[in-house]
Structures are given as structure tokens and as C-alpha cells.
Amino acid sequence: MGGWADGRMDRWVMLVVLLLTICPSAQLPAQGVLNQFSYDNLRLSGIQLDAGILGASHLTGATIGGLRLDYGRIAPRVRLLLGLSYFHSRFDQQAVNRFEQRLDSIVNPGTPDAIDLGRISLSDIIGDIDFQFVFPQGHGITAYLGTGISVHVRNGSGTAINGTFMEDALDVITAGLNGTMGFEFNLSPAWRFTVDGRGVLSSGLRSVSLRTGIMYRLPGGREPKAGSRGTR
């Protein structure tokens, strides 16, 4: 039994030594990826104005406009952008009717269609931070995929709900998750034309927008070389 136990112990020792040998080598690729990220190249590199159409759950179609600031590369193929957008829309009639029916069933159970809320509007001021992975396509075209987070400051309004708990329920500040896909087309060394599709998932509202815009690249906003690295 003693020999059998010693054999098992030897196998465990060999397994531990093998794991200690493999783990440092497995950490090397991860360290190599992290070494590519640097904040030294972050500076205001471009200013973009865009506008487009937006579709959202429970809302009618709306237009949306925004300002976007490109703060350069945080890694060879990853850039950081800060954005501010705004849209104003109203709840579609189906959503309003559904809510009116619920109120009727509580307040006037024997008199359907007694409540008419009229139009209910919703506006949203959106601040977002995006990380975009860029893929140069040649011939002055760049494709990108992005993800990020956003903060939404919403305001509800309507003749029937102003000053009520319904307005208070619509006036919220909430967070969201963003997904972006788009293209940039070089018009000149300084100007870019952009086409951008964006999806946002936030509390109580899901939206998809398609925007076009113009970006101006600042003279000092040249992109870093792929092999450059800064202080971590």
C-alpha cells in the first residue's frame, strides 16, 4: 500500500510540475495582447456630425442626430469614441391603446374606451462611449465594428399625463449597451463620409438607427503605426 501511495504521489507531483511549466507559456499570448493597449495615443483626433432615422420598440419612427468625438487609438486596431445624440418621438397608437385598455379595466370596468390619453411623446438625450475595431479595406475605405455603453436621459410628455405619475415613470435616467457597424469613405486627407448602423439595448426600450455623417480629421490626429506602443 505504501508503494501504491508513493506512486500516486509521484504522479501528482509530475502533474503539478507540468501545469507550472504550461501556465507561463499560456500567459505569454495574453500578455502580448494586453501590451498593445496604451493610453498614450489618446487625444482628440476627429469630430463627426451625423443624422439619420431611428426605429424603437413601442415608438413611431423618428429622426436622430448626434455629435461624435474620435479620441484616437487605444490599441493598433481599436479606437475610442465619445458621442452625444438626441431624438424625439411618440408612442405608437397600439401601445397607447393597450395602456388605455388597462386603465379602463381598473378605473371604469363597465365602460370600455372611456379613457383617451391622446399623444404621448418621449425624448432621449444619449451619451455613449464606444470602442471600435477598424478594418482598412483599401482604396480609402475603412470598415469598423464597435461595442460600448450609453447613458439615457429620457423625458415623457403629453397633455393627459403631464404632472401625473405616468410622466414621472417615463422621466428616467438609465444605462444601455451599444453595438455598431459602419464604413468610412475618404473624401480628402481631412474629411470622411460615414455610414453607420447602431443598435441599442436599454431598460424599457430597444432601438436601431441608420445614420450618415461627415467627420473632420484634425491635423494632429494622425493614426499611430501598428507597431508603436506606449506606457501601460
mmCIF file of C-alpha atoms in Angstrom, residues 12 17 37 41 43-44 58 70 83 89 102 123 130 147 152 154 163 177 193 203 208 212:
data_model
loop_
_atom_site.group_PDB
_atom_site.id
_atom_site.type_symbol
_atom_site.label_atom_id
_atom_site.label_comp_id
_atom_site.label_asym_id
_atom_site.label_seq_id
_atom_site.Cartn_x
_atom_site.Cartn_y
_atom_site.Cartn_z
ATOM 1 C CA TRP A 12 0.539 14.212 -8.687
ATOM 2 C CA VAL A 17 5.223 20.411 -12.437
ATOM 3 C CA PHE A 37 -3.226 48.685 -25.312
ATOM 4 C CA ASN A 41 -2.038 57.868 -28.114
ATOM 5 C CA ARG A 43 -6.125 62.596 -27.983
ATOM 6 C CA LEU A 44 -8.861 64.370 -29.895
ATOM 7 C CA HIS A 58 -43.304 50.989 -28.862
ATOM 8 C CA ASP A 70 -12.775 60.390 -32.037
ATOM 9 C CA GLY A 83 -20.827 60.554 -28.519
ATOM 10 C CA SER A 89 -40.634 60.542 -30.884
ATOM 11 C CA ARG A 102 -55.614 48.525 -18.854
ATOM 12 C CA SER A 123 -37.364 62.320 -25.909
ATOM 13 C CA ASP A 130 -17.687 53.202 -27.956
ATOM 14 C CA THR A 147 -19.416 47.986 -28.854
ATOM 15 C CA HIS A 152 -30.006 57.753 -21.470
ATOM 16 C CA ARG A 154 -35.426 60.421 -21.023
ATOM 17 C CA GLY A 163 -47.890 66.312 -13.858
ATOM 18 C CA LEU A 177 -25.460 48.556 -24.346
ATOM 19 C CA PHE A 193 -18.068 60.375 -45.164
ATOM 20 C CA SER A 203 -34.207 49.426 -19.918
ATOM 21 C CA VAL A 208 -31.975 50.550 -34.198
ATOM 22 C CA THR A 212 -24.817 59.132 -42.303
#
